Coordinates of C-alpha atoms in Angstrom, one line a residue:
X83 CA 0.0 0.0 0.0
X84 CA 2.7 2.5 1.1
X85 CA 4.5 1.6 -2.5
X86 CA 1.5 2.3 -4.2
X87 CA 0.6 5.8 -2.3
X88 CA 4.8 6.7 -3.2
X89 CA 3.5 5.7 -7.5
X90 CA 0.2 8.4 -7.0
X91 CA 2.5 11.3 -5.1
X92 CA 5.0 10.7 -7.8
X93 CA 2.6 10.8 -10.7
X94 CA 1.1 14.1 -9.0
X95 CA 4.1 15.7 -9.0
X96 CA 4.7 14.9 -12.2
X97 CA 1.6 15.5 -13.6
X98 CA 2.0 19.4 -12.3
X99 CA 5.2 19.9 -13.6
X100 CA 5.8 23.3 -15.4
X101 CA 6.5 22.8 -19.1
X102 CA 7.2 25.8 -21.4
X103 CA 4.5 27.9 -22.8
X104 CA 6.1 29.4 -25.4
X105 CA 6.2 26.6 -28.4
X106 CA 4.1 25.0 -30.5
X107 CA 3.6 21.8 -30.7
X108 CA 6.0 19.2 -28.3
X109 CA 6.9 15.9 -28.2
X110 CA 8.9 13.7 -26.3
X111 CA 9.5 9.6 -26.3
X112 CA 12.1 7.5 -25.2
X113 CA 13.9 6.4 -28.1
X114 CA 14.5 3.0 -27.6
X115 CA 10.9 2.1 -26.9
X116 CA 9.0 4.6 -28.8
X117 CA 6.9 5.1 -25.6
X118 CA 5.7 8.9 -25.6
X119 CA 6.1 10.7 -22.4
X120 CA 4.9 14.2 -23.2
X121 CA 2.5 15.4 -26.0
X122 CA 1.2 18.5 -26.5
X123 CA -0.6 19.2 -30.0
X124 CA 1.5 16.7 -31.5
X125 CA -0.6 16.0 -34.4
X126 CA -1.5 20.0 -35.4
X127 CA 0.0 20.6 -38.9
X128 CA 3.1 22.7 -39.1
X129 CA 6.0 23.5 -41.1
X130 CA 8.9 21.4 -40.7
X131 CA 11.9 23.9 -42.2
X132 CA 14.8 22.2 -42.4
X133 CA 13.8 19.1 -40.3
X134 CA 12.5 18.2 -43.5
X135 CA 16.6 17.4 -44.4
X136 CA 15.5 14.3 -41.6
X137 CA 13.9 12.6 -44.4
X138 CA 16.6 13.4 -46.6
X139 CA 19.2 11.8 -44.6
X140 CA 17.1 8.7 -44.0
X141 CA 16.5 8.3 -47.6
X142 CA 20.3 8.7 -48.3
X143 CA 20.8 6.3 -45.5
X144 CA 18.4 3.6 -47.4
X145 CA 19.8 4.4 -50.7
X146 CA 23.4 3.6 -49.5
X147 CA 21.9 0.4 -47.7
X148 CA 20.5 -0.8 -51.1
X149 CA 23.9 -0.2 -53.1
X150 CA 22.5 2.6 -55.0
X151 CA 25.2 4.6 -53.5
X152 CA 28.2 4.4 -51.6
X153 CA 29.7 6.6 -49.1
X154 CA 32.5 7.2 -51.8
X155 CA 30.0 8.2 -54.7
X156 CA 30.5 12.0 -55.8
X157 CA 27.6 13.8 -56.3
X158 CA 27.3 16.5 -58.8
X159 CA 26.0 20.3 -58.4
X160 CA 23.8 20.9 -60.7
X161 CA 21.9 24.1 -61.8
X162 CA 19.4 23.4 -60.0
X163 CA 21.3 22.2 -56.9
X164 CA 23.1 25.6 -57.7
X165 CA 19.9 28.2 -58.0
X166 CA 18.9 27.0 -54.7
X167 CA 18.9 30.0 -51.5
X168 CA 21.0 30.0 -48.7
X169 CA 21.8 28.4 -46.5
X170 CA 24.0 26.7 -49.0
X171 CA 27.7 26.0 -49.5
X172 CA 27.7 27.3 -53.2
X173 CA 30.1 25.1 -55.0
X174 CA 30.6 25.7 -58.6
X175 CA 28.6 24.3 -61.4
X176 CA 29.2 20.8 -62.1
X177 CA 31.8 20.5 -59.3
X178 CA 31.6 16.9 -56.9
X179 CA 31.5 16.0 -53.5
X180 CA 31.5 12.6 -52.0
X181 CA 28.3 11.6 -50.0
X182 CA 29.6 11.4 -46.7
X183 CA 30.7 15.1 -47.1
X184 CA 27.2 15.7 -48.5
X185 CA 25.4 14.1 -45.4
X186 CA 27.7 15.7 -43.2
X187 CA 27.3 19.2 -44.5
X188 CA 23.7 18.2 -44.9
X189 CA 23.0 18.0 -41.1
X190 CA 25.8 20.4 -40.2
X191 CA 25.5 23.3 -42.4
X192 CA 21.9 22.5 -43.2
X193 CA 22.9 23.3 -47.1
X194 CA 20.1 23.2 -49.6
X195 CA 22.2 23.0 -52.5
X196 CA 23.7 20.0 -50.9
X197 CA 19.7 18.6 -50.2
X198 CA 18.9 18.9 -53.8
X199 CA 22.4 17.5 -55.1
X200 CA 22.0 14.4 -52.4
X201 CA 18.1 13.9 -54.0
X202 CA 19.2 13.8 -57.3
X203 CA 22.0 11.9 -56.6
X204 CA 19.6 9.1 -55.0
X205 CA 16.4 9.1 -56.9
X206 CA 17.8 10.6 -60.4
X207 CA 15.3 13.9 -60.5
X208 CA 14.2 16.4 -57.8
X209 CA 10.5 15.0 -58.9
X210 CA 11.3 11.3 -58.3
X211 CA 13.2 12.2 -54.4
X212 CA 9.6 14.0 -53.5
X213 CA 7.6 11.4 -54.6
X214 CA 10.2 8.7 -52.7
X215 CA 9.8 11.1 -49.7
X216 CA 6.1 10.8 -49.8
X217 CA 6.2 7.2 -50.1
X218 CA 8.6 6.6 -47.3
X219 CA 6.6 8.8 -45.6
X220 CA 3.4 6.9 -45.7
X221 CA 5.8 3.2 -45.6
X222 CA 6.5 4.9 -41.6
X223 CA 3.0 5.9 -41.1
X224 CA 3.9 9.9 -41.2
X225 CA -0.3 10.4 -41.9
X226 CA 0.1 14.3 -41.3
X227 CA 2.9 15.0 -43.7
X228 CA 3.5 16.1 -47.0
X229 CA 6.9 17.1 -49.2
X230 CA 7.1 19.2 -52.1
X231 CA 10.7 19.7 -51.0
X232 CA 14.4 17.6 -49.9
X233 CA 15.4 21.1 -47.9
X234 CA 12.5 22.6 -46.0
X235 CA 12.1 25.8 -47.9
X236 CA 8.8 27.7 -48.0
X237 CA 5.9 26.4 -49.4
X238 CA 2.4 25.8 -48.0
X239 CA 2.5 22.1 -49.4
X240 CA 5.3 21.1 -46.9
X241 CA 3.4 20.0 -43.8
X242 CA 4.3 17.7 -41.2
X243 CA 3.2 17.1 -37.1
X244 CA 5.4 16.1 -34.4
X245 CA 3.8 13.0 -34.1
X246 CA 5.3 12.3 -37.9
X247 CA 9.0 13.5 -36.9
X248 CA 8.8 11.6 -33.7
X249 CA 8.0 8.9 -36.3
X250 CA 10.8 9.8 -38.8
X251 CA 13.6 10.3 -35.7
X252 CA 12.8 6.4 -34.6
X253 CA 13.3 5.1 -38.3
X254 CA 16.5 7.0 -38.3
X255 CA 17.7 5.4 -34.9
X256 CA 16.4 2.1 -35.7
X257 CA 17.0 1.6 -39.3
X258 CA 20.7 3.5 -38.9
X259 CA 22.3 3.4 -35.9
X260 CA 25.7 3.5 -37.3
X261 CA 24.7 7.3 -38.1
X262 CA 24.5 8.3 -35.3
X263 CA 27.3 10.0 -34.8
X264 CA 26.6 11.8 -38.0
X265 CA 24.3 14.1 -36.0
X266 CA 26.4 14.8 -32.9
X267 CA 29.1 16.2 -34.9
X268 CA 29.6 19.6 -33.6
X269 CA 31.2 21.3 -36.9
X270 CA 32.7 20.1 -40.3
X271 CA 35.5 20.9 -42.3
X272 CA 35.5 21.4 -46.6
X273 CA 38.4 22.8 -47.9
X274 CA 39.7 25.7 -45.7
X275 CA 35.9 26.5 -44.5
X276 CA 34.8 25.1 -41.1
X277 CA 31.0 25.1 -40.6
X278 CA 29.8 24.8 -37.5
X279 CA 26.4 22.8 -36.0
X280 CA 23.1 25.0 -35.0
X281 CA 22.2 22.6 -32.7
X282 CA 22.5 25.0 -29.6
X283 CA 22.7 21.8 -26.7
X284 CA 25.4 20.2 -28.3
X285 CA 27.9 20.4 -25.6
X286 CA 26.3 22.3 -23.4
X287 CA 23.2 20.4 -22.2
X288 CA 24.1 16.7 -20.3
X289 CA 23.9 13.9 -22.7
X290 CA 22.9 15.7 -25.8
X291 CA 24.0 13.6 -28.9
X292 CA 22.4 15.6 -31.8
X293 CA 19.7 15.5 -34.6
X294 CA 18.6 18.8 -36.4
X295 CA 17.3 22.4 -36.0
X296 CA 15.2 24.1 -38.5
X297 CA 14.0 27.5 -39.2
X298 CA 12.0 29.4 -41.6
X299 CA 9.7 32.4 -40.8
X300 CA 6.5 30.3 -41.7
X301 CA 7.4 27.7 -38.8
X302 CA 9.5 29.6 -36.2
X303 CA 12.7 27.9 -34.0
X304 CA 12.0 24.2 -34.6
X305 CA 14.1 21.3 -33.2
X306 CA 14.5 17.3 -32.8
X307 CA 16.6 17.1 -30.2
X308 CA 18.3 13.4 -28.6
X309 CA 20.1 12.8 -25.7
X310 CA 21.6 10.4 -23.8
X311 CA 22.5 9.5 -20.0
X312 CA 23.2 5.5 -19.1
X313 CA 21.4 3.4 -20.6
X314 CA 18.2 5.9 -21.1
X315 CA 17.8 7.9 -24.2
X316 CA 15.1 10.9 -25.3
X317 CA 13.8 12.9 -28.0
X318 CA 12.3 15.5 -28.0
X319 CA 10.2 17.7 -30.6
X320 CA 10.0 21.6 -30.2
X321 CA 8.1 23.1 -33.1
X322 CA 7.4 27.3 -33.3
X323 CA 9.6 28.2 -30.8
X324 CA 9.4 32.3 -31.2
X325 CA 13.2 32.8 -31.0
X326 CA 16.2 30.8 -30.9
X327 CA 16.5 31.2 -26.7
X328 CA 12.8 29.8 -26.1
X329 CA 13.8 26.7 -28.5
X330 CA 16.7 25.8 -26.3
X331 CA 15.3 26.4 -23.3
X332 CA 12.2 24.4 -24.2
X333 CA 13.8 21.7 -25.1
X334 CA 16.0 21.3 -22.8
X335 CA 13.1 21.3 -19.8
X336 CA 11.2 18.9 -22.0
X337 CA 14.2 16.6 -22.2
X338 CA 15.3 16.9 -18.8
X339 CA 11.5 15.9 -17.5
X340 CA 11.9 13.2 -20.1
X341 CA 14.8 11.8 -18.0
X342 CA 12.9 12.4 -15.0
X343 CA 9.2 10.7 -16.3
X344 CA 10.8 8.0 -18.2
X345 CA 11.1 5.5 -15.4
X346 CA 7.5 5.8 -14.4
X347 CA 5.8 6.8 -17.7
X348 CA 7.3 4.5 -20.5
X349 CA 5.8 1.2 -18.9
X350 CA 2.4 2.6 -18.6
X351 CA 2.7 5.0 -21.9
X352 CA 1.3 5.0 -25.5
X353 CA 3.5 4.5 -28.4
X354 CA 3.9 7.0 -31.0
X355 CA 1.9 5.2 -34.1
X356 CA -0.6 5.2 -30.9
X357 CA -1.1 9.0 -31.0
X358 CA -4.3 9.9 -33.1
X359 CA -4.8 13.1 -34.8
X360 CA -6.8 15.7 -33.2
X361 CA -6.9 17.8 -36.2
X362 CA -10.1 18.9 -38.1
X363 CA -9.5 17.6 -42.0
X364 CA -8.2 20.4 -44.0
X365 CA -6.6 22.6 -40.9
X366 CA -3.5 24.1 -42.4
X367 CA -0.3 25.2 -40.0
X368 CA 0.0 27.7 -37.9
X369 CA 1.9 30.7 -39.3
X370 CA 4.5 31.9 -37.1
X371 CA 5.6 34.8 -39.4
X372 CA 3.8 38.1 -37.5
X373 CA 5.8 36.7 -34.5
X374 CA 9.2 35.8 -35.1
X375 CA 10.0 38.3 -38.4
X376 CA 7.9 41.0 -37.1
X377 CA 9.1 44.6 -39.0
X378 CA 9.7 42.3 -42.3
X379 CA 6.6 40.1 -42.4
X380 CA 4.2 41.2 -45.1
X381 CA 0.5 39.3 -44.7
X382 CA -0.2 36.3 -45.7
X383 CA 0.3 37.1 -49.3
X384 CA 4.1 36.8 -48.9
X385 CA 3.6 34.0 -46.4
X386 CA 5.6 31.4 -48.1
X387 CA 8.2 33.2 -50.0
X388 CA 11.6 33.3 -48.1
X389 CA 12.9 36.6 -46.4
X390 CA 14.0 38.5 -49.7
X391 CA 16.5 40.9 -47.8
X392 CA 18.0 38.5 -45.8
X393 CA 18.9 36.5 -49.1
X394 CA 20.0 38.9 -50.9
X395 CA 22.4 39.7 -48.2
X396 CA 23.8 36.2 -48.3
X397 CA 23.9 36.3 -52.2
X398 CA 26.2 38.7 -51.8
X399 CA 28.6 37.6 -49.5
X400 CA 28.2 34.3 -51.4
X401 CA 29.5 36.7 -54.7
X402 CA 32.6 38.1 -52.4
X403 CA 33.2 34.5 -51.3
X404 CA 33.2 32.8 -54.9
X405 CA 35.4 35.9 -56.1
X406 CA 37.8 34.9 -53.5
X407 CA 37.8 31.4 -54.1
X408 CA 36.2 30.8 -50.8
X409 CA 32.4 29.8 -52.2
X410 CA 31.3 28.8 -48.4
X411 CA 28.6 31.0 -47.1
X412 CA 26.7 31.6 -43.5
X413 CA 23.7 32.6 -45.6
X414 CA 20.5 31.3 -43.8
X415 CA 21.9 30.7 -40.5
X416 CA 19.3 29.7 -38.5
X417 CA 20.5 30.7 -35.2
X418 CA 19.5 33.8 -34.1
X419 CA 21.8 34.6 -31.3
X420 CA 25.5 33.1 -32.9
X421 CA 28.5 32.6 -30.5
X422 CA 32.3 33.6 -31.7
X423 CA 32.9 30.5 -34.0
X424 CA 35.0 27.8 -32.5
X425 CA 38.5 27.0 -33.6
X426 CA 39.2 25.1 -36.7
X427 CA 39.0 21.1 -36.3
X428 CA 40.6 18.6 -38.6
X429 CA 39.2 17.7 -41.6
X430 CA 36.9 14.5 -41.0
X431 CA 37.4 11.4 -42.8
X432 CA 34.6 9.1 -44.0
X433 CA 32.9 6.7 -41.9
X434 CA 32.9 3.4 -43.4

């Protein structure tokens, strides 16, 4: 009896435990049981930014599997790959990298020339990698999501839930495990350029081990966030942060509770295929745009279209950069708030 009043007090405590208000949707599941431990509007549409490089990565991932591609293959930047906004890395046309460098820079620098070179590189056409992204989407059972895109650029067609990236992050851990370290890495080197992560709790919060940031004016801060302690392992989903410091500090309470709950909650917890949608049919996302570009938002006629100045800004330096010979650009960042950059690293070699 008295181990059974200890089970109610905890689960009261629990249960009243402050979360963040200042988000969107949230998520969080213990990764190695898929058992969900938080869930706040986890099935409400939104835009996934460049999360949506997630589904990039795991497609890669299962193309190298298959032996459509090797770790070694080169991948070519094409015009298209090349026309693409920042953030980008802005090779010249028709110049090769191989695909570890792409996936690296992929998840690093969150380059959408690099997306669109990787999805041509797989699938043979921009068109086919969508409609592979679609299909993988609905093999997983993403139900609320949709791609028109391998980067996460602005369009109202690119729709997913938390519920579908909680989805997506399990596949990826599953499926890939030898990846893993892919997302943890905490910069990468091309050439004389060193890029470093967005992923703010890497190396500063306890355990954190990676996964992917995104960011768009449309969606707001979003993040999948893992990490690690013993045996135990969380993710968590933070979707429409308002600024870079609410994402963080979001996530990191969700995670940390995560740790806390887990013990108690994952035996006695749904699954995430479990979660069913509370959405009414044809609700669109919520846009974050009046909020986190106030002063350069313009209605929702201009919802979709990316932040014109900011790009041209980048184009610029990424002209001064390719008339140095440097073609790396910051364009796009999606931090809001960047720290000094960290010291050069070595360059990496591939994983085999």
């Amino acid at each position: 009896m008295r181990g059974f009043a200890i089970i109610v007090c905890l689960c009261a405590v629990l249960a009243g435990a402050v979360l963040p208000a200042k988000a969107g949707p949230t998520l969080v599941f213990d990764a190695r049981s898929g058992r969900v431990l938080h869930a706040e509007d986890a099935t409400a549409p939104w835009f996934p930014a460049s999360l949506t490089k997630l589904m990039t990565a795991y497609l890669t991932f299962r193309a190298i599997r298959d032996g459509r591609l090797t770790a070694d293959s080169r991948i070519v930047n094409s015009e298209l790959a090349r026309s693409q906004p920042p953030s980008k890395i802005g090779l010249p046309l028709g110049a090769t990298i191989s695909v570890d460098q792409a996936l690296r820079i992929l998840i690093v620098k969150s380059a959408n020339d690099v997306a669109v070179m990787l999805a041509e590189a797989v699938s043979g056409t921009l068109d086919g990698f969508v409609a592979e992204m679609n299909a993988v989407a609905a093999e997983l059972g993403m139900s609320g999501s949709h791609f028109v895109n391998p980067h996460g650029l602005p369009d109202p067609g690119q729709v997913t839930t938390a519920r579908d990236l909680g989805l997506l992050t399990a596949a990826i851990i599953r499926d890939f495990p030898q990846y893993d370290d892919l997302f943890s890495l905490p910069g990468v080197k091309l050439g004389k350029r060193y890029m470093r992560s967005h992923n703010p709790l890497l190396g500063k919060f306890e355990g954190a081990d990676g996964m992917k940031t995104g960011y768009i004016c449309a969606s707001g801060y979003n993040i999948v966030a893992r990490a690690t302690r013993g045996k135990r392992s969380v993710v968590a989903v933070v979707l429409g942060a308002p600024n870079g410091k609410e994402r963080k500090e979001t996530t990191e309470t969700l995670l940390e509770q995560g740790f806390q709950d887990a013990w108690l909650k994952s035996a006695f917890a749904r699954k995430l295929a479990d979660l069913k949608s509370e959405t009414a049919p044809g609700e669109r996302p919520f846009h974050m745009g009046p909020t986190v570009c106030a002063g350069r938002y313009r209605g929702a006629a201009d919802a979709y279209v990316v932040d014109e100045a900011r790009q041209r800004d980048a184009e610029a330096r990424q002209a001064e950069a390719s008339a140095a010979g440097n073609p790396m650009i910051d364009g796009g960042d999606e931090n809001d708030t960047p720290e000094p950059p960290e010291p050069p690293m070595p360059t990496l070699r591939p994983q085999r």
